[in-house]
Amino acid sequence: MNKLYIGNLGENVSPLDLESLFKESKIPFTGQFLVKTGYAFVDCPDENWAMKAIEALSGKVELHGKLIEVEHSVPKRQRSRKLQIRNIPPHLQWEVLDSLLAQYGTVENCEQVNTDTETAVVNVTYANKDQARHTEEIPLKILAHNNFVGRLIGKEGRNLKKIEQDTDTKITISPLQDLTLYNPERTITVKGSIETCAKAEEEIMKKIRESYENDIAAMNLQAHLIPGLNLNALGLFPPSSSGIPPPTVGVASAAAASSYPPFGQQPESETVHLFIPALAVGAIIGKQGQHIKQLSRFAGASIKIAPAEGPDAKLRMVIITGPPEAQFKAQGRIYGKLKEENFFGPKEEVKLEAHIKVPSYAAGRVIGKGGKTVNELQNLTSAEVVVPRDQTPDENDQVVVKITGHFYACQLAQRKIQEILAQVRRQQQQQKTAQSGPPQQRRK
């Protein structure tokens, strides 16, 4: 069985796409790829290479944003009667295997497949469809929030491959295209024996819980980042997350609240320029712009990607316009998407550069005397905050403040700078009021 079936393909996948994928994976093939709508066929030189292709690609590699499925191509008349059994212990005697298979019906043929793995693989053909159906594996399905899946997979799929190897199971994950704003969960399918599936479930849940606890710890530290903001409702974490403890009333929360308008008044819109890897633009936009449109609706913000500054540009600017809560939602999802798509390593924090513009007359307040304020900002937020010297103000008399750091550090720095700007605006307003004097009363 060296003919492969390749499924779950996008409408725009071409033979050239598949050829490039197989060449990059160093898997040889003979002849041409026969591409149909949603699936394709190809021949490998032998059964050994076909098995390697299945193990290396099926459920682990994305093509045009969809996880492909690779398996043996079986003729229609045999499709329901023929099956493949993997992970057979090497010490198992053939007589014992024959007796196990015979429990489900009449075995017409049983042949061993040559592989490089320690465990054995056999192709079995039963007399009829019903008998073969009884021996099929019943997969274990686990639902996991999309925010944790990237770290479960790991860079280049290393985490997932290790779990498969350690537990002798086959694990696939539902494609990103299945996600919606109302269903942020992906399905993790584990195939194997009951014992091996149980082991795999333990390892998978260990990884997911580790990611969950790390994110909740980070979220608790910044729970009062935006006064009145419900972090559980942002979609950055699973809806089942434990409630965030209310912030303690004190100087920090009072200062943060001072930058917000009175109750009933809408907060002012802000514009942030967020710089992402140029290679990540496709993931942020999504197929036919679907992802960026969904993100814009979810966050309640305008999100645009500026043209590249040149053909070799390594970064692209994302322009986000909206009030503080919309900024938090939009930037949080973008950070999460970059992590999920493995643009950063599994243990590597996503650190991006954000630019916000401030009036030139307020830049000195952000810097502080001798750089005191900007140093305090960096110590408080763990973000790098830079106000480049010798800037020429733009046509609106504004200059740029650069903020670099992980998501929460960057958000906290943005809020603190906005507090400073709010204080400057209030002081200006007070000065104008003092200069104009008290309002004159009319004589009756």
Coordinates of C-alpha atoms in Angstrom, one line a residue:
M1 CA 0.0 0.0 0.0
N2 CA 2.1 2.8 -1.2
K3 CA -0.7 5.0 -2.7
L4 CA -1.7 7.9 -0.4
Y5 CA -4.9 9.7 0.1
I6 CA -4.4 13.4 1.2
G7 CA -7.6 15.0 2.6
N8 CA -8.9 18.2 4.2
L9 CA -7.4 20.3 1.5
G10 CA -8.4 23.9 0.7
E11 CA -10.1 24.8 -2.5
N12 CA -7.0 26.6 -3.8
V13 CA -4.4 23.9 -3.2
S14 CA -2.5 23.0 -6.3
P15 CA -0.2 20.1 -7.3
L16 CA 2.7 22.5 -6.9
D17 CA 1.7 23.2 -3.3
L18 CA 1.7 19.5 -2.5
E19 CA 5.0 18.9 -4.3
S20 CA 6.7 21.7 -2.3
L21 CA 5.3 20.3 0.9
F22 CA 6.6 16.7 0.3
K23 CA 10.0 18.1 -0.8
E24 CA 10.3 20.2 2.3
S25 CA 9.4 17.2 4.4
K26 CA 12.0 15.1 2.4
I27 CA 9.4 12.6 1.4
P28 CA 9.9 11.2 -2.1
F29 CA 6.9 10.5 -4.4
T30 CA 6.5 9.0 -7.9
G31 CA 4.4 10.5 -10.7
Q32 CA 2.2 13.5 -10.3
F33 CA -0.3 14.6 -7.6
L34 CA -3.9 14.0 -8.7
V35 CA -5.8 16.9 -7.1
K36 CA -9.5 16.9 -6.7
T37 CA -11.8 19.3 -4.8
G38 CA -10.8 18.9 -1.1
Y39 CA -8.5 15.9 -1.5
A40 CA -5.6 14.4 -3.6
F41 CA -3.8 11.2 -4.4
V42 CA -0.1 10.4 -4.9
D43 CA 2.2 7.4 -5.0
C44 CA 5.3 6.9 -2.8
P45 CA 8.2 4.7 -3.9
D46 CA 7.3 2.0 -1.4
E47 CA 5.2 1.2 1.7
N48 CA 8.0 2.3 4.0
W49 CA 7.9 5.9 2.6
A50 CA 4.1 5.9 2.6
M51 CA 4.2 5.1 6.4
K52 CA 6.7 7.9 6.9
A53 CA 4.5 10.4 5.1
I54 CA 1.5 9.5 7.2
E55 CA 3.5 9.8 10.5
A56 CA 5.2 13.1 9.5
L57 CA 2.3 14.9 7.9
S58 CA -1.1 13.6 8.9
G59 CA -2.7 16.1 11.4
K60 CA 0.6 17.9 12.0
V61 CA 1.1 20.1 8.9
E62 CA -1.0 22.9 7.7
L63 CA -1.5 23.9 4.1
H64 CA -3.3 27.1 3.3
G65 CA -4.4 27.3 7.0
K66 CA -5.8 23.7 7.2
L67 CA -4.4 20.7 8.9
I68 CA -4.1 18.0 6.2
E69 CA -4.9 14.3 6.6
V70 CA -2.7 11.7 5.1
E71 CA -3.6 8.0 5.0
H72 CA -3.4 4.9 2.8
S73 CA -5.6 5.0 -0.3
V74 CA -7.9 2.0 -0.3
P75 CA -10.0 0.8 -3.3
K76 CA -13.7 1.5 -2.8
R77 CA -14.7 -2.1 -2.8
Q78 CA -12.2 -2.8 0.0
R79 CA -12.5 0.5 1.8
S80 CA -14.8 -0.8 4.5
R81 CA -13.3 -4.3 4.8
K82 CA -9.6 -3.3 5.0
L83 CA -7.9 -1.7 8.0
Q84 CA -4.5 -1.0 9.4
I85 CA -3.5 -1.9 12.9
R86 CA -0.5 -0.1 14.4
N87 CA 1.6 0.0 17.6
I88 CA 1.6 -3.8 18.0
P89 CA 4.1 -4.8 20.7
P90 CA 7.1 -6.5 19.1
H91 CA 7.0 -9.5 21.5
L92 CA 3.4 -10.3 20.6
Q93 CA 3.3 -13.7 18.8
W94 CA 1.5 -14.0 15.5
E95 CA -0.7 -16.8 16.7
V96 CA -2.0 -14.6 19.5
L97 CA -2.6 -11.7 17.0
D98 CA -4.5 -14.1 14.7
S99 CA -6.7 -15.3 17.5
L100 CA -7.5 -11.7 18.5
L101 CA -8.4 -10.7 15.0
A102 CA -10.5 -13.8 14.5
Q103 CA -12.8 -12.8 17.4
Y104 CA -14.4 -10.2 15.1
G105 CA -14.9 -12.3 11.9
T106 CA -13.2 -14.1 9.1
V107 CA -9.8 -12.7 8.2
E108 CA -9.1 -13.1 4.5
N109 CA -5.6 -11.5 4.6
C110 CA -3.1 -10.2 7.1
E111 CA 0.2 -8.8 6.0
Q112 CA 2.9 -7.1 8.0
V113 CA 4.1 -3.6 6.9
N114 CA 7.8 -2.9 7.0
T115 CA 8.5 0.2 9.1
D116 CA 11.4 1.7 11.0
T117 CA 9.5 1.8 14.3
E118 CA 10.0 -0.7 17.1
T119 CA 6.3 -1.6 17.1
A120 CA 4.7 -3.7 14.3
V121 CA 2.1 -2.6 11.7
V122 CA -0.3 -5.0 9.9
N123 CA -2.9 -4.5 7.1
V124 CA -5.9 -6.7 7.7
T125 CA -8.8 -7.6 5.3
Y126 CA -12.0 -9.0 6.7
A127 CA -14.7 -10.9 4.8
N128 CA -17.3 -8.1 5.1
K129 CA -17.7 -4.5 6.2
D130 CA -19.5 -5.2 9.5
Q131 CA -16.7 -7.4 10.8
A132 CA -14.0 -4.8 10.0
R133 CA -16.1 -2.0 11.7
H134 CA -16.0 -3.9 15.0
T135 CA -12.2 -3.6 15.2
E136 CA -12.0 0.1 14.5
E137 CA -10.4 2.3 17.2
I138 CA -12.8 4.4 19.1
P139 CA -11.0 7.8 19.3
L140 CA -10.7 9.9 22.5
K141 CA -11.7 13.5 21.9
I142 CA -10.6 16.4 24.1
L143 CA -11.9 19.9 23.8
A144 CA -9.3 22.6 24.5
H145 CA -9.4 26.4 24.3
N146 CA -7.6 27.6 21.2
N147 CA -5.3 29.8 23.4
F148 CA -3.6 26.7 24.8
V149 CA -3.3 24.6 21.6
G150 CA -0.2 26.4 20.2
R151 CA 1.8 25.6 23.4
L152 CA 0.5 22.0 23.3
I153 CA 1.7 21.6 19.7
G154 CA 5.0 23.3 20.4
K155 CA 7.5 24.7 17.9
E156 CA 7.5 22.6 14.7
G157 CA 5.1 20.2 16.5
R158 CA 7.8 19.0 18.9
N159 CA 5.6 18.8 22.0
L160 CA 2.9 16.8 20.2
K161 CA 5.3 14.5 18.5
K162 CA 6.9 13.7 21.9
I163 CA 3.6 12.8 23.4
E164 CA 2.8 10.6 20.4
Q165 CA 6.1 8.8 20.7
D166 CA 6.0 8.5 24.5
T167 CA 2.4 7.1 24.5
D168 CA 2.3 5.2 21.2
T169 CA -0.8 7.1 20.0
K170 CA -1.7 9.2 17.0
I171 CA -3.0 12.7 17.8
T172 CA -4.7 15.2 15.5
I173 CA -6.1 18.6 16.1
S174 CA -9.1 20.2 14.4
P175 CA -8.2 23.0 12.0
L176 CA -8.4 26.7 12.8
Q177 CA -11.2 27.2 10.3
D178 CA -13.6 25.4 12.6
L179 CA -13.2 28.2 15.2
T180 CA -15.8 31.0 15.5
L181 CA -16.2 33.8 18.0
Y182 CA -18.8 31.7 19.8
N183 CA -16.8 28.5 19.7
P184 CA -13.1 29.1 20.6
E185 CA -12.4 25.4 21.3
R186 CA -10.5 22.9 19.1
T187 CA -10.9 19.2 19.2
I188 CA -7.9 17.0 20.0
T189 CA -8.4 13.5 18.8
V190 CA -6.3 10.7 20.2
K191 CA -6.2 7.2 18.6
G192 CA -4.8 4.1 20.2
S193 CA -5.6 1.5 22.8
I194 CA -7.4 2.4 25.9
E195 CA -4.2 2.2 27.9
T196 CA -2.2 4.4 25.5
C197 CA -5.1 6.9 25.1
A198 CA -5.2 7.3 28.9
K199 CA -1.5 8.0 29.0
A200 CA -1.8 10.5 26.2
E201 CA -4.7 12.2 27.9
E202 CA -2.7 12.6 31.1
E203 CA 0.2 14.3 29.2
I204 CA -2.1 16.5 27.1
M205 CA -4.0 17.7 30.2
K206 CA -0.7 18.4 32.0
K207 CA 0.4 20.7 29.2
I208 CA -3.0 22.4 29.0
R209 CA -3.2 22.9 32.7
E210 CA 0.3 24.4 32.8
S211 CA -0.6 26.9 30.1
Y212 CA -3.9 27.7 31.9
E213 CA -2.2 28.3 35.3
N214 CA 0.5 30.5 33.7
D215 CA -2.1 32.6 31.9
I216 CA -4.3 33.0 34.9
A217 CA -1.4 34.0 37.1
A218 CA -0.4 36.6 34.6
M219 CA -4.0 37.8 34.3
N220 CA -4.4 38.1 38.1
L221 CA -1.4 40.3 38.3
Q222 CA -3.0 42.7 35.8
A223 CA -6.6 42.3 36.9
H224 CA -7.1 46.1 37.6
L225 CA -5.2 47.1 34.4
I226 CA -8.4 48.8 33.1
P227 CA -10.8 49.8 35.8
G228 CA -14.2 48.1 35.3
L229 CA -12.9 45.8 32.6
N230 CA -14.2 42.2 32.8
L231 CA -11.1 40.2 31.7
N232 CA -13.1 37.0 31.7
A233 CA -15.4 38.4 29.0
L234 CA -12.6 39.2 26.6
G235 CA -12.2 35.8 25.1
L236 CA -8.5 35.7 25.9
F237 CA -9.1 32.9 28.3
P238 CA -11.6 30.1 28.6
P239 CA -15.1 31.1 29.8
S240 CA -14.7 28.5 32.6
S241 CA -11.7 30.3 34.1
S242 CA -12.1 31.0 37.8
G243 CA -13.3 34.5 38.5
I244 CA -10.7 37.2 38.8
P245 CA -10.5 38.6 42.4
P246 CA -11.6 42.2 42.6
P247 CA -8.7 44.7 42.8
T248 CA -8.0 46.1 46.3
V249 CA -8.9 49.7 46.7
G250 CA -5.8 51.7 47.0
V251 CA -3.5 54.3 45.5
A252 CA -2.8 52.2 42.4
S253 CA -6.4 51.6 41.5
A254 CA -7.4 55.2 42.3
A255 CA -4.7 56.5 40.1
A256 CA -5.8 54.2 37.3
A257 CA -9.4 55.2 37.6
S258 CA -8.5 58.9 37.5
S259 CA -7.6 58.5 33.8
Y260 CA -11.1 57.4 32.9
P261 CA -14.1 59.7 32.2
P262 CA -17.0 60.0 34.5
F263 CA -19.7 57.3 34.6
G264 CA -21.8 57.3 31.4
Q265 CA -19.3 59.2 29.4
Q266 CA -17.6 57.2 26.6
P267 CA -13.8 56.8 26.9
E268 CA -11.8 58.5 24.1
S269 CA -10.6 56.5 21.2
E270 CA -6.8 55.8 21.0
T271 CA -4.6 54.7 18.1
V272 CA -1.8 52.2 18.6
H273 CA 0.7 51.0 16.0
L274 CA 1.6 47.4 16.7
F275 CA 4.5 45.9 14.8
I276 CA 4.3 42.1 14.0
P277 CA 6.6 39.8 11.9
A278 CA 6.0 40.3 8.2
L279 CA 5.5 36.5 7.8
A280 CA 2.6 36.7 10.3
V281 CA 0.4 39.0 8.2
G282 CA -1.4 36.2 6.4
A283 CA -2.3 34.6 9.7
I284 CA -3.7 37.8 11.1
I285 CA -5.7 38.6 8.0
G286 CA -7.0 35.0 7.5
K287 CA -8.5 33.6 4.3
Q288 CA -10.2 36.3 2.4
G289 CA -9.8 38.6 5.3
Q290 CA -12.1 36.6 7.6
H291 CA -9.9 36.6 10.7
I292 CA -9.2 40.3 10.8
K293 CA -12.9 41.1 10.2
Q294 CA -13.9 38.8 13.0
L295 CA -11.2 40.3 15.3
S296 CA -12.4 43.8 14.5
R297 CA -16.0 43.0 15.3
F298 CA -15.0 41.1 18.5
A299 CA -12.8 44.0 19.8
G300 CA -15.0 46.8 18.6
A301 CA -11.9 48.4 17.0
S302 CA -10.7 49.5 13.6
I303 CA -7.8 47.2 12.6
K304 CA -5.7 47.8 9.5
I305 CA -2.4 46.6 8.2
A306 CA -0.2 49.2 6.7
P307 CA 1.7 48.5 3.4
A308 CA 5.2 47.1 3.8
E309 CA 8.0 49.7 3.8
G310 CA 10.0 47.7 1.3
P311 CA 10.3 44.2 -0.3
D312 CA 12.7 43.1 2.4
A313 CA 10.8 44.5 5.4
K314 CA 10.8 42.1 8.4
L315 CA 8.1 43.9 10.3
R316 CA 4.6 45.1 9.4
M317 CA 2.6 47.8 11.2
V318 CA -0.9 47.0 12.5
I319 CA -3.0 50.2 13.1
I320 CA -5.5 49.7 15.9
T321 CA -8.0 52.4 16.7
G322 CA -10.5 52.2 19.5
P323 CA -11.1 52.9 23.2
P324 CA -8.9 51.2 25.9
E325 CA -11.1 48.0 26.2
A326 CA -11.0 47.6 22.4
Q327 CA -7.3 48.0 22.4
F328 CA -6.9 45.4 25.1
K329 CA -9.1 42.9 23.2
A330 CA -7.5 43.5 19.8
Q331 CA -3.9 43.5 21.0
G332 CA -4.5 40.4 23.2
R333 CA -5.9 38.4 20.3
I334 CA -3.0 39.4 18.1
Y335 CA -0.4 38.4 20.7
G336 CA -2.3 35.1 21.2
K337 CA -2.5 34.4 17.4
L338 CA 1.3 34.9 17.0
K339 CA 1.9 32.4 19.9
E340 CA -0.6 30.0 18.5
E341 CA 0.9 30.0 15.0
N342 CA 4.3 29.3 16.5
F343 CA 6.0 32.6 15.4
F344 CA 7.6 32.4 18.8
G345 CA 8.9 29.3 20.6
P346 CA 6.8 27.3 23.2
K347 CA 8.8 28.8 26.1
E348 CA 9.4 32.1 24.5
E349 CA 7.3 35.1 25.4
V350 CA 5.7 37.0 22.6
K351 CA 7.3 40.5 22.7
L352 CA 6.2 43.1 20.3
E353 CA 6.9 46.8 19.8
A354 CA 4.0 49.3 20.0
H355 CA 4.0 53.0 19.1
I356 CA 1.7 55.6 20.6
K357 CA 1.7 59.2 19.7
V358 CA 1.7 62.0 22.3
P359 CA 1.5 65.8 22.0
S360 CA 5.1 67.1 21.7
Y361 CA 4.5 69.4 24.8
A362 CA 3.7 66.3 26.9
A363 CA 6.7 64.2 25.9
G364 CA 8.8 65.8 28.6
R365 CA 6.2 64.7 31.2
V366 CA 6.5 61.1 29.9
I367 CA 10.3 61.3 30.2
G368 CA 10.4 63.1 33.5
K369 CA 13.3 65.1 35.0
G370 CA 16.5 63.3 34.2
G371 CA 14.5 60.4 32.8
K372 CA 13.0 59.7 36.2
T373 CA 9.4 59.0 35.0
V374 CA 10.3 56.8 32.0
N375 CA 12.6 54.8 34.3
E376 CA 9.8 54.3 36.8
L377 CA 7.5 53.2 34.0
Q378 CA 10.0 50.6 32.9
N379 CA 10.5 49.3 36.5
L380 CA 6.8 49.2 37.1
T381 CA 5.7 47.5 33.9
S382 CA 8.7 45.4 32.8
A383 CA 8.3 47.0 29.4
E384 CA 11.0 48.9 27.5
V385 CA 9.7 52.5 27.1
V386 CA 11.7 54.9 24.8
V387 CA 11.0 58.4 23.7
P388 CA 13.5 58.9 20.9
R389 CA 15.4 62.2 21.2
D390 CA 15.5 64.8 18.5
Q391 CA 12.2 63.8 17.0
T392 CA 10.5 66.2 14.6
P393 CA 6.8 66.5 15.6
D394 CA 4.4 65.5 12.8
E395 CA 1.7 67.7 11.3
N396 CA -0.4 67.3 14.4
D397 CA 2.5 68.3 16.6
Q398 CA 2.8 64.8 18.0
V399 CA 5.9 62.6 18.7
V400 CA 6.2 58.8 19.1
V401 CA 6.7 56.8 22.3
K402 CA 8.0 53.3 21.7
I403 CA 6.9 50.4 24.0
T404 CA 8.3 46.9 23.8
G405 CA 7.4 43.9 25.9
H406 CA 5.0 41.0 26.4
F407 CA 1.3 41.6 26.3
Y408 CA 0.6 42.6 29.9
A409 CA 3.7 44.7 30.2
C410 CA 2.9 46.6 27.0
Q411 CA -0.7 47.1 28.1
L412 CA 0.2 48.4 31.6
A413 CA 2.8 50.8 30.0
Q414 CA 0.1 52.1 27.6
R415 CA -2.3 52.7 30.4
K416 CA 0.3 54.5 32.6
I417 CA 1.2 56.8 29.7
Q418 CA -2.4 57.6 29.0
E419 CA -2.7 58.5 32.7
I420 CA 0.1 61.0 32.4
L421 CA -1.5 62.5 29.3
A422 CA -4.9 62.7 31.1
Q423 CA -3.2 64.6 33.9
V424 CA -1.6 67.0 31.4
R425 CA -5.0 67.7 29.8
R426 CA -6.7 68.3 33.2
Q427 CA -3.9 70.8 34.2
Q428 CA -4.3 72.6 30.9
Q429 CA -8.0 72.8 31.4
Q430 CA -7.6 74.1 34.9
Q431 CA -5.2 76.8 33.7
K432 CA -7.7 77.9 31.0
T433 CA -10.5 78.1 33.5
A434 CA -8.3 80.2 35.9
Q435 CA -7.3 82.6 33.1
S436 CA -10.9 83.2 32.0
G437 CA -12.0 83.9 35.6
P438 CA -15.2 82.9 37.3
P439 CA -18.4 83.2 35.2
Q440 CA -20.2 86.5 35.4
Q441 CA -23.7 86.6 37.0
R442 CA -26.5 88.3 35.3
R443 CA -28.2 91.2 37.0
K444 CA -31.9 90.8 37.6

